[in-house]
PDB file of C-alpha atoms in Angstrom:
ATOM      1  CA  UNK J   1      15.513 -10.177   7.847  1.00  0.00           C
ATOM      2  CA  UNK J   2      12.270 -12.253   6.985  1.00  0.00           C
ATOM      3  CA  UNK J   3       9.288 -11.804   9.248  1.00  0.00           C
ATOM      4  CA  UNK J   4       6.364 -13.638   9.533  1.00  0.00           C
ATOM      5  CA  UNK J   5       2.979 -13.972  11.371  1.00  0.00           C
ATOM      6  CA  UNK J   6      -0.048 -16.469  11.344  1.00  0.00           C
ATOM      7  CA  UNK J   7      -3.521 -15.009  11.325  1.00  0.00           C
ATOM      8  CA  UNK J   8      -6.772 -16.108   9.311  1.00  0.00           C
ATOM      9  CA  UNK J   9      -9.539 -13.969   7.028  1.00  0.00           C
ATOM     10  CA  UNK J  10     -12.370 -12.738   9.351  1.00  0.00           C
ATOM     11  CA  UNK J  11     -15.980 -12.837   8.761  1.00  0.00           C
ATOM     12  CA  UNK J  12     -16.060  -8.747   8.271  1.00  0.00           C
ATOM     13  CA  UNK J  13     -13.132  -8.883   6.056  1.00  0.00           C
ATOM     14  CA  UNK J  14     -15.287 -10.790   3.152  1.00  0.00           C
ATOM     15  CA  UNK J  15     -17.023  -9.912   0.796  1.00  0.00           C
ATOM     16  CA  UNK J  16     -20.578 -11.147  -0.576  1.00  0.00           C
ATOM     17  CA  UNK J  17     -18.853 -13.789  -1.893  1.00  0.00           C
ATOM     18  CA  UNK J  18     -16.711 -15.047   0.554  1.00  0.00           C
ATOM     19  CA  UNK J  19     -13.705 -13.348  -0.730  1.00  0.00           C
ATOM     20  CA  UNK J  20     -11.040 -11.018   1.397  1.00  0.00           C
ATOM     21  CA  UNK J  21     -12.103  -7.323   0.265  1.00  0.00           C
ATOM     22  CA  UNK J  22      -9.582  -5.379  -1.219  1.00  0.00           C
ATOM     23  CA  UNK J  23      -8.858  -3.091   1.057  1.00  0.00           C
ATOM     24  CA  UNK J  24      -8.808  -6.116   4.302  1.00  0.00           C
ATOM     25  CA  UNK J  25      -5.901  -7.423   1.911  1.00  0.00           C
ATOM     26  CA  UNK J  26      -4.075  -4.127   1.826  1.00  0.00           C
ATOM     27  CA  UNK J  27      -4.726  -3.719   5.706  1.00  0.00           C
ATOM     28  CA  UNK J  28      -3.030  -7.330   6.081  1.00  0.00           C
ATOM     29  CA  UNK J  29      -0.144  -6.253   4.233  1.00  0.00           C
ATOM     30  CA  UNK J  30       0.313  -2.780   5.840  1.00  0.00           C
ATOM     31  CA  UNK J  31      -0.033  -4.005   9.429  1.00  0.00           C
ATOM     32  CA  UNK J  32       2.665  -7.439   8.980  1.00  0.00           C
ATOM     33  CA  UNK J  33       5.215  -4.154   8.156  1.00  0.00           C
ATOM     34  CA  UNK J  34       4.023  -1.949  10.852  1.00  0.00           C
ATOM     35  CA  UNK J  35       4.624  -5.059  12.878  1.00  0.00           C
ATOM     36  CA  UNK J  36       7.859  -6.211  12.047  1.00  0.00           C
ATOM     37  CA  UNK J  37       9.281  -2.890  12.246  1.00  0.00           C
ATOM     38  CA  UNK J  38       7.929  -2.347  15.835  1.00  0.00           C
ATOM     39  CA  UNK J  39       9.075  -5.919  16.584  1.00  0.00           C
ATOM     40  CA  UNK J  40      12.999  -4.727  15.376  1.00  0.00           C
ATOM     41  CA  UNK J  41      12.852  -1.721  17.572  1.00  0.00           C
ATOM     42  CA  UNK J  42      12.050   0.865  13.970  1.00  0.00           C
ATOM     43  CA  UNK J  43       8.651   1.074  14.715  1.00  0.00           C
ATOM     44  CA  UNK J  44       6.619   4.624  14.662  1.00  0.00           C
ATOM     45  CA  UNK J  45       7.597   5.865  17.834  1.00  0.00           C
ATOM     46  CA  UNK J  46      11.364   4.735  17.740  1.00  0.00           C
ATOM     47  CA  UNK J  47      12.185   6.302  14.077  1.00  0.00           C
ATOM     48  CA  UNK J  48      10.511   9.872  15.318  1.00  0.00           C
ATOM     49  CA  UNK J  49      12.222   9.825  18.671  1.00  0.00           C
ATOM     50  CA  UNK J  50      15.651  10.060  15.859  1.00  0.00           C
ATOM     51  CA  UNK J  51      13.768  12.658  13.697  1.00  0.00           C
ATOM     52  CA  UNK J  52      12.556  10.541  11.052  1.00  0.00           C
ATOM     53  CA  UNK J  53       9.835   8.551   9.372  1.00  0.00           C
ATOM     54  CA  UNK J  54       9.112   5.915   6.728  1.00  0.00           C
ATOM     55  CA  UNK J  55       6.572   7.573   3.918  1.00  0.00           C
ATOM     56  CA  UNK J  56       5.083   4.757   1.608  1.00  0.00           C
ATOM     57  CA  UNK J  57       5.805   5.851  -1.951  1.00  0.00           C
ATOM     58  CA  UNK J  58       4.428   2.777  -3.597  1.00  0.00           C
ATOM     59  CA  UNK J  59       2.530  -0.203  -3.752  1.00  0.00           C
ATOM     60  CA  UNK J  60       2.247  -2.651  -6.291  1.00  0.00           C
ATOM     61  CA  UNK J  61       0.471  -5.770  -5.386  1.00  0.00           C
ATOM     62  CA  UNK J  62      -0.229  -9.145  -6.914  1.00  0.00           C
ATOM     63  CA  UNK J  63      -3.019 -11.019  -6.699  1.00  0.00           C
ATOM     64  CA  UNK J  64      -2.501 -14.494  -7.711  1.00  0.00           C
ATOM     65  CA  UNK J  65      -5.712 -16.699  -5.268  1.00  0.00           C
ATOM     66  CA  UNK J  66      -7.787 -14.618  -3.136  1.00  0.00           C
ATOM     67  CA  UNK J  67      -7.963 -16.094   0.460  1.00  0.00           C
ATOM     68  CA  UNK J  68     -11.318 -16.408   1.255  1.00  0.00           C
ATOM     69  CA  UNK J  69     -13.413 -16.258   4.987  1.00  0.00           C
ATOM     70  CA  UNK J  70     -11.316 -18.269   8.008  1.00  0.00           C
ATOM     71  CA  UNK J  71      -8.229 -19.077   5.883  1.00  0.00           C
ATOM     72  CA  UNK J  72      -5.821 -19.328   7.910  1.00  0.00           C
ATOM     73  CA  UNK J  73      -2.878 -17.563   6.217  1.00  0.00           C
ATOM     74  CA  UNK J  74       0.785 -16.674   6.843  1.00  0.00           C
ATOM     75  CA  UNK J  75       1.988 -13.077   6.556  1.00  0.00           C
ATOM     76  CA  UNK J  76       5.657 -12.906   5.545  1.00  0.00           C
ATOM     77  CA  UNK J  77       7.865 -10.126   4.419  1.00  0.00           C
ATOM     78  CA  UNK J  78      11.563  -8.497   4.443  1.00  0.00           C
ATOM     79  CA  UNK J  79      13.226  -5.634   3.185  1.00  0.00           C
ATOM     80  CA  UNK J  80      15.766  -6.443   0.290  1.00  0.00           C
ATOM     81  CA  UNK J  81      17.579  -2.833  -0.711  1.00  0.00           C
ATOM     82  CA  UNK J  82      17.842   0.250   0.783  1.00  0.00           C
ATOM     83  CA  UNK J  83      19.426   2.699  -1.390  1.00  0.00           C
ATOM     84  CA  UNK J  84      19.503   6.768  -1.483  1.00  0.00           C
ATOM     85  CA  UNK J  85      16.448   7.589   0.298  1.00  0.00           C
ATOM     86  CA  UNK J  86      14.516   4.539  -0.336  1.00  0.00           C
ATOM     87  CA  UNK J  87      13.609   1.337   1.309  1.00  0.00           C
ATOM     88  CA  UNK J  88      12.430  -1.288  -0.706  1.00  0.00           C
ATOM     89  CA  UNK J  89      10.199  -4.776   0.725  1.00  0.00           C
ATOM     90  CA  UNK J  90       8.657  -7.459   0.228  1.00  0.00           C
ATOM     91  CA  UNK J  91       5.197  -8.413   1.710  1.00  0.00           C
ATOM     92  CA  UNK J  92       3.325 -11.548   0.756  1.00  0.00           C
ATOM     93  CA  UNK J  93       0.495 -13.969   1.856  1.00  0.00           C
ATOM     94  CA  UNK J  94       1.121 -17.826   1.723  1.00  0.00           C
ATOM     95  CA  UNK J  95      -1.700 -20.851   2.763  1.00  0.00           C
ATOM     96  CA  UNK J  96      -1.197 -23.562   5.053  1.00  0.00           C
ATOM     97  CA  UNK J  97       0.576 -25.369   2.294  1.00  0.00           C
ATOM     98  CA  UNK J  98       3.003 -22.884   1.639  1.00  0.00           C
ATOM     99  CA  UNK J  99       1.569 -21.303  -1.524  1.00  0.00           C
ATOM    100  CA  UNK J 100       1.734 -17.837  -2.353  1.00  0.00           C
ATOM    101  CA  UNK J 101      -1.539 -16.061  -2.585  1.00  0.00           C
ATOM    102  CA  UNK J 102      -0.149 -12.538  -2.827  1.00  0.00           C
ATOM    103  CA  UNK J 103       2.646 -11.000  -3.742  1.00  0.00           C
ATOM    104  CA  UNK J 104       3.627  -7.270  -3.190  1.00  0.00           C
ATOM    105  CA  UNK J 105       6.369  -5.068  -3.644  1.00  0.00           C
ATOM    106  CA  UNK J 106       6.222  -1.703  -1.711  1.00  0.00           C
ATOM    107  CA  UNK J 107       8.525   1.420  -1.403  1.00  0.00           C
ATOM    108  CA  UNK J 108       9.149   3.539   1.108  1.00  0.00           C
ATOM    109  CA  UNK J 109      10.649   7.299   1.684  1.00  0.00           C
ATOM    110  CA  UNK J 110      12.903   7.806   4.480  1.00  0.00           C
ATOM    111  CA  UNK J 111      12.130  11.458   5.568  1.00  0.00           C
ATOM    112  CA  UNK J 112      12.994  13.661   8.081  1.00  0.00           C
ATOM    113  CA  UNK J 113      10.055  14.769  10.585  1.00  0.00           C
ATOM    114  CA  UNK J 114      10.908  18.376  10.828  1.00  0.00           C
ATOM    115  CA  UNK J 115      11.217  19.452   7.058  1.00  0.00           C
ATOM    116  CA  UNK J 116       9.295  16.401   5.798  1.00  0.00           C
ATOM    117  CA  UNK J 117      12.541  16.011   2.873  1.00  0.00           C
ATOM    118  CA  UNK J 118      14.219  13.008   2.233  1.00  0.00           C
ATOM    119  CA  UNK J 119      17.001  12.409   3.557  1.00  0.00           C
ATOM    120  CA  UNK J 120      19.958   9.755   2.736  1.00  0.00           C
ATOM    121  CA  UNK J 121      19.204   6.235   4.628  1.00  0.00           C
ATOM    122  CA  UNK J 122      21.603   6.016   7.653  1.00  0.00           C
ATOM    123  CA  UNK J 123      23.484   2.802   8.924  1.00  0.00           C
ATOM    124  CA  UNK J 124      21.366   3.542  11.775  1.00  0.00           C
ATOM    125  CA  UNK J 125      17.990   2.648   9.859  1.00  0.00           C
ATOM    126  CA  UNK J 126      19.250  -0.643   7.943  1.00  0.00           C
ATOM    127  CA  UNK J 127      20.707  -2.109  11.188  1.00  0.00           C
ATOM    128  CA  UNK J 128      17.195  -3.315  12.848  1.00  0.00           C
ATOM    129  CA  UNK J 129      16.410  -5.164   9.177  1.00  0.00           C
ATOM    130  CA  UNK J 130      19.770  -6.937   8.826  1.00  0.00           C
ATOM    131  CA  UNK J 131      20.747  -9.019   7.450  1.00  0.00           C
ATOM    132  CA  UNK J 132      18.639  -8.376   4.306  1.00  0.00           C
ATOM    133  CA  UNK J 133      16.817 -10.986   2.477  1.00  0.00           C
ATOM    134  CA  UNK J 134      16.761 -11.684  -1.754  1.00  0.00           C
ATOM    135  CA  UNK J 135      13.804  -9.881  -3.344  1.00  0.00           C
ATOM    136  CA  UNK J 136      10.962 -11.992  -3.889  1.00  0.00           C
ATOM    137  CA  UNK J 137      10.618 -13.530  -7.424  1.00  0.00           C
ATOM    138  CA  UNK J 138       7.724 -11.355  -9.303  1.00  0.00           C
ATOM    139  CA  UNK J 139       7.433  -8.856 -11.809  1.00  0.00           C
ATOM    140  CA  UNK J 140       8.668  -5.526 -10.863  1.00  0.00           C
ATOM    141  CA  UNK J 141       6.983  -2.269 -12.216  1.00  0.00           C
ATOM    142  CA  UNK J 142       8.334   1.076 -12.259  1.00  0.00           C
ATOM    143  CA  UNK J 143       7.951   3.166  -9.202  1.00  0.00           C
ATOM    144  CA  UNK J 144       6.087   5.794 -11.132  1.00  0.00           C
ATOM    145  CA  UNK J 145       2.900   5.351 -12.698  1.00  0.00           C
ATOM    146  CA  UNK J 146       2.820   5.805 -16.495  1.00  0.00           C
ATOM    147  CA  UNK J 147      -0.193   8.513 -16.997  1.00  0.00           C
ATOM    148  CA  UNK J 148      -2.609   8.088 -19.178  1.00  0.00           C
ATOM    149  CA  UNK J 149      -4.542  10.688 -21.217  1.00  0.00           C
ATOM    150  CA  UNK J 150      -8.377  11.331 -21.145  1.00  0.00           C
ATOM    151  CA  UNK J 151      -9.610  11.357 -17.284  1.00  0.00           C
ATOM    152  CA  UNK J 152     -13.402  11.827 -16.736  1.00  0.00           C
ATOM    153  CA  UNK J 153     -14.202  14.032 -13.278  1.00  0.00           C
ATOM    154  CA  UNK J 154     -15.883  12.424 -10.951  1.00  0.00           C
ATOM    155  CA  UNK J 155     -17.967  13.322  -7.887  1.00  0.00           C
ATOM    156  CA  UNK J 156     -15.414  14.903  -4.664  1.00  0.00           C
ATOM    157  CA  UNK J 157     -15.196  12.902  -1.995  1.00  0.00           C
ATOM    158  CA  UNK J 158     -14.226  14.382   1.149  1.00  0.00           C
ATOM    159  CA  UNK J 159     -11.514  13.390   4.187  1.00  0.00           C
ATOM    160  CA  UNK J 160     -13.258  12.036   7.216  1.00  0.00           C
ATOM    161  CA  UNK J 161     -11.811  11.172  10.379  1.00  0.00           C
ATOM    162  CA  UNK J 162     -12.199   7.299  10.079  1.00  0.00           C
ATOM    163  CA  UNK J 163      -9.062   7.600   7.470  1.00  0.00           C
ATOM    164  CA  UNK J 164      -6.564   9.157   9.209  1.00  0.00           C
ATOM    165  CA  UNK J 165      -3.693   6.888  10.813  1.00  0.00           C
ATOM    166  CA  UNK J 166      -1.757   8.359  14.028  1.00  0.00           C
ATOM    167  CA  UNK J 167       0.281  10.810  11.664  1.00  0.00           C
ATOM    168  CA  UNK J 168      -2.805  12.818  11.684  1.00  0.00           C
ATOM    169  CA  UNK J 169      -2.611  11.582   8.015  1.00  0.00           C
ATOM    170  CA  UNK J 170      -4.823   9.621   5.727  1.00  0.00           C
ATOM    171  CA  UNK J 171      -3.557   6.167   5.699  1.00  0.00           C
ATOM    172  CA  UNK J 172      -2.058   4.304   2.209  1.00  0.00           C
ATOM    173  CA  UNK J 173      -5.001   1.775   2.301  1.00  0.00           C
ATOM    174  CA  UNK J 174      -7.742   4.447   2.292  1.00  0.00           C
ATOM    175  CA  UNK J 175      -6.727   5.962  -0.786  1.00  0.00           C
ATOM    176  CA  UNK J 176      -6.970   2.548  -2.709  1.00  0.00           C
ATOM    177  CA  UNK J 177     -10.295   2.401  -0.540  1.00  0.00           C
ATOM    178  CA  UNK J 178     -11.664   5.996  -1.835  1.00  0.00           C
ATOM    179  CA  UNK J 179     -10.595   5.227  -5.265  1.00  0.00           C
ATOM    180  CA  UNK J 180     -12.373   1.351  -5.010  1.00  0.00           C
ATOM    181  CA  UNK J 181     -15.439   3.390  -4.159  1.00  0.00           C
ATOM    182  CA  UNK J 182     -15.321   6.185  -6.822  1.00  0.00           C
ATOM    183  CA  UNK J 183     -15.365   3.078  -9.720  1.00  0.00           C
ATOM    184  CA  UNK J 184     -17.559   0.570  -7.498  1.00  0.00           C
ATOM    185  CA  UNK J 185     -15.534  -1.840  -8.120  1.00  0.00           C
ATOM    186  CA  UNK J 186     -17.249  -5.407  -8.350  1.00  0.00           C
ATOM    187  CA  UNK J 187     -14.518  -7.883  -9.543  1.00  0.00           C
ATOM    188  CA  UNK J 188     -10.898  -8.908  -7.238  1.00  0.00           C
ATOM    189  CA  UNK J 189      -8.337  -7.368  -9.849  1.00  0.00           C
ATOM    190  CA  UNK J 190      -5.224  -9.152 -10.820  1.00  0.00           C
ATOM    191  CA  UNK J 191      -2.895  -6.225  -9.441  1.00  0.00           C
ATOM    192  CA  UNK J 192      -3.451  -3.324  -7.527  1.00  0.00           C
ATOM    193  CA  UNK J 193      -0.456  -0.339  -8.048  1.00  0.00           C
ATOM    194  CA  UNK J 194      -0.785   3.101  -5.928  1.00  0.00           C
ATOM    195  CA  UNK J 195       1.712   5.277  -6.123  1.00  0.00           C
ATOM    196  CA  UNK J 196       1.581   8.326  -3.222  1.00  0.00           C
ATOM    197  CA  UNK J 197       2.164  11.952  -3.855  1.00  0.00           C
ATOM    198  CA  UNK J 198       1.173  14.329  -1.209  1.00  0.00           C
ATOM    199  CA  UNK J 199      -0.535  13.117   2.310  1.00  0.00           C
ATOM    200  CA  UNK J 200      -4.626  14.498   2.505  1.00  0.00           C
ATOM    201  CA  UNK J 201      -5.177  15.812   6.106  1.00  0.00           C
ATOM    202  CA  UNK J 202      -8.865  15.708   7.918  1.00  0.00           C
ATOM    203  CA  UNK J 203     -11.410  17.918   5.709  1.00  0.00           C
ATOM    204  CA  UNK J 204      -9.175  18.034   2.466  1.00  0.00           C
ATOM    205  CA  UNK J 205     -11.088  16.646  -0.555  1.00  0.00           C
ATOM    206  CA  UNK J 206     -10.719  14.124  -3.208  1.00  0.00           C
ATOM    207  CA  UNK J 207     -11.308  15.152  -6.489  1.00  0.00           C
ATOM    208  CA  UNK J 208     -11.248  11.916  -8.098  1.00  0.00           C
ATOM    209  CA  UNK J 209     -10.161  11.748 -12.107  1.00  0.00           C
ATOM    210  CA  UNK J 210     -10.924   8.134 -14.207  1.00  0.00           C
ATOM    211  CA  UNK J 211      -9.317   6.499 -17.006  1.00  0.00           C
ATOM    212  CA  UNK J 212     -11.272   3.177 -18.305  1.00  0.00           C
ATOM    213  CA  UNK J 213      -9.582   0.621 -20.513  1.00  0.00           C
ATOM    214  CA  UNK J 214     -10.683  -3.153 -21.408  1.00  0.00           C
ATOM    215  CA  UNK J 215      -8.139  -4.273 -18.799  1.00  0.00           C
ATOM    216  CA  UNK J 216      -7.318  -1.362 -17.089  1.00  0.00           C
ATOM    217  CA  UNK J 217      -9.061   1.504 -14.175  1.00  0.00           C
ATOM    218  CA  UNK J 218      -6.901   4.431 -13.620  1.00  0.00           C
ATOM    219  CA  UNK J 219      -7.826   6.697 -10.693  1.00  0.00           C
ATOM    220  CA  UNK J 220      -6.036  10.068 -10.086  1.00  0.00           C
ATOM    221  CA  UNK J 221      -6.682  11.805  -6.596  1.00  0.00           C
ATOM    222  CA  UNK J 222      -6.280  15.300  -7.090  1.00  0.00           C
ATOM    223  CA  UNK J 223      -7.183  18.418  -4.882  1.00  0.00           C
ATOM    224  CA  UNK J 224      -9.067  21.680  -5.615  1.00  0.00           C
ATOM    225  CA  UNK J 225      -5.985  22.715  -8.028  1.00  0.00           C
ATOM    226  CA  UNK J 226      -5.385  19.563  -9.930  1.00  0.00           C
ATOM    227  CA  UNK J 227      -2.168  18.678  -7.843  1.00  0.00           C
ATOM    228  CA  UNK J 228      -2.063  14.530  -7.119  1.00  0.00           C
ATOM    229  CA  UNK J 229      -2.671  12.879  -3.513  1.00  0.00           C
ATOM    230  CA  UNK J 230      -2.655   9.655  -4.623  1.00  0.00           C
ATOM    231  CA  UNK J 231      -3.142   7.387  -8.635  1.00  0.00           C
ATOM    232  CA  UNK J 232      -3.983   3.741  -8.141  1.00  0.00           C
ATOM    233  CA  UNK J 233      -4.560   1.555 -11.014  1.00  0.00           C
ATOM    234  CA  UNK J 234      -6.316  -1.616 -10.962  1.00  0.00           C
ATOM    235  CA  UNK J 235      -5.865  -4.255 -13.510  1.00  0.00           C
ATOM    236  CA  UNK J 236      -7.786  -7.027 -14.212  1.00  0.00           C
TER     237      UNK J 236
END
């Protein structure tokens, strides 16, 4: 089922020069699915009242124009597959003309509350999303990240509570955030993939790990022992 909403780029979602930031994008993206699935009847509280919830496993977004301050842009996206325990969809940003700005494909981890395991995708979860639309035409990366050797340390950055969402969790876009910071990262990339691990709760740190190539930023979000919260690459 395709969903779509009409908003525009506001003056604190720019950048010096004009440009969406990075992580206003990602919030644009994140909400239009929050959205739709509340709109279906799926949404947050409806999926834990039947002991279960939708865990973002990965992002991978495409950035083909930038919409810069008041654009007025159209939100669109549907889920295409659900298979095993995943849920795969769409999200992407079009102008007033009907261009595509941004494409993203994002996948999701149907789990169940109580022992936080995935478990197989019910009839019960598709139904709200039917009938299911054809994935959008893009290039499609692997839903694991392809590590890299040779990460630098960098300085830990710890959880605060402005990143938690109402799991009590820190929310997908603040990892990309944290890990936009660590580099300070100057330029829009061409595509931005995250892939999630483990959630970070209030007071857990980062201990952020970098991998520079010519075309390339790899960040690995690891805690005290080296296990993985979060890698997002940026490419460019």
């Amino acid at each position: 089922m395709l969903f779509e909403k009409e908003t525009y780029v506001r003056y604190s979602e720019v950048d010096k020069d004009g440009l969406i930031k990075i992580d206003a994008l990602v919030n644009h993206l994140q909400d239009i699915v929050m959205l739709h699935a509340d709109e279906v009847g799926a949404g947050i509280a409806q999926v834990i009242d039947m002991g279960t919830v939708w865990f973002i496993s990965t992002w991978q977004i495409e950035i083909i124009t930038p919409p810069r301050i008041y654009d007025k842009i159209i939100l669109k996206t549907n889920p295409y597959e659900f298979k095993g325990f995943f849920g795969n969809r769409n999200v992407w940003i079009e102008n007033e003309k009907g261009e595509i700005l941004v494409k993203a494909n994002s996948i999701w981890v149907y789990l169940d509350v109580k022992t936080k395991v995935p478990k197989r995708i019910d009839d019960a979860a598709v139904k709200p999303y039917l009938p299911l639309e054809p994935k959008l035409e893009m290039s499609y990366s692997s839903r694991k990240i392809a590590m890299p050797e040779n990460f630098e340390p960098s300085e830990p950055v710890r959880v605060h509570y402005g990143q938690l969402d109402t799991n009590g969790h820190v929310n997908n876009c603040q990892y990309i955030k944290t890990a936009m910071d660590v580099i300070e990262i100057k330029d829009m990339p061409r595509q931005i993939r995250a892939e999630y691990k483990k959630s970070a709760l209030y007071g857990d740190v980062f201990y952020p790990y970098i991998h520079r190539e010519e075309k390339a930023i790899y960040v690995d979000l690891r805690d005290k022992d080296n296990a993985e919260y979060a890698t997002v690459v940026f490419e460019f």
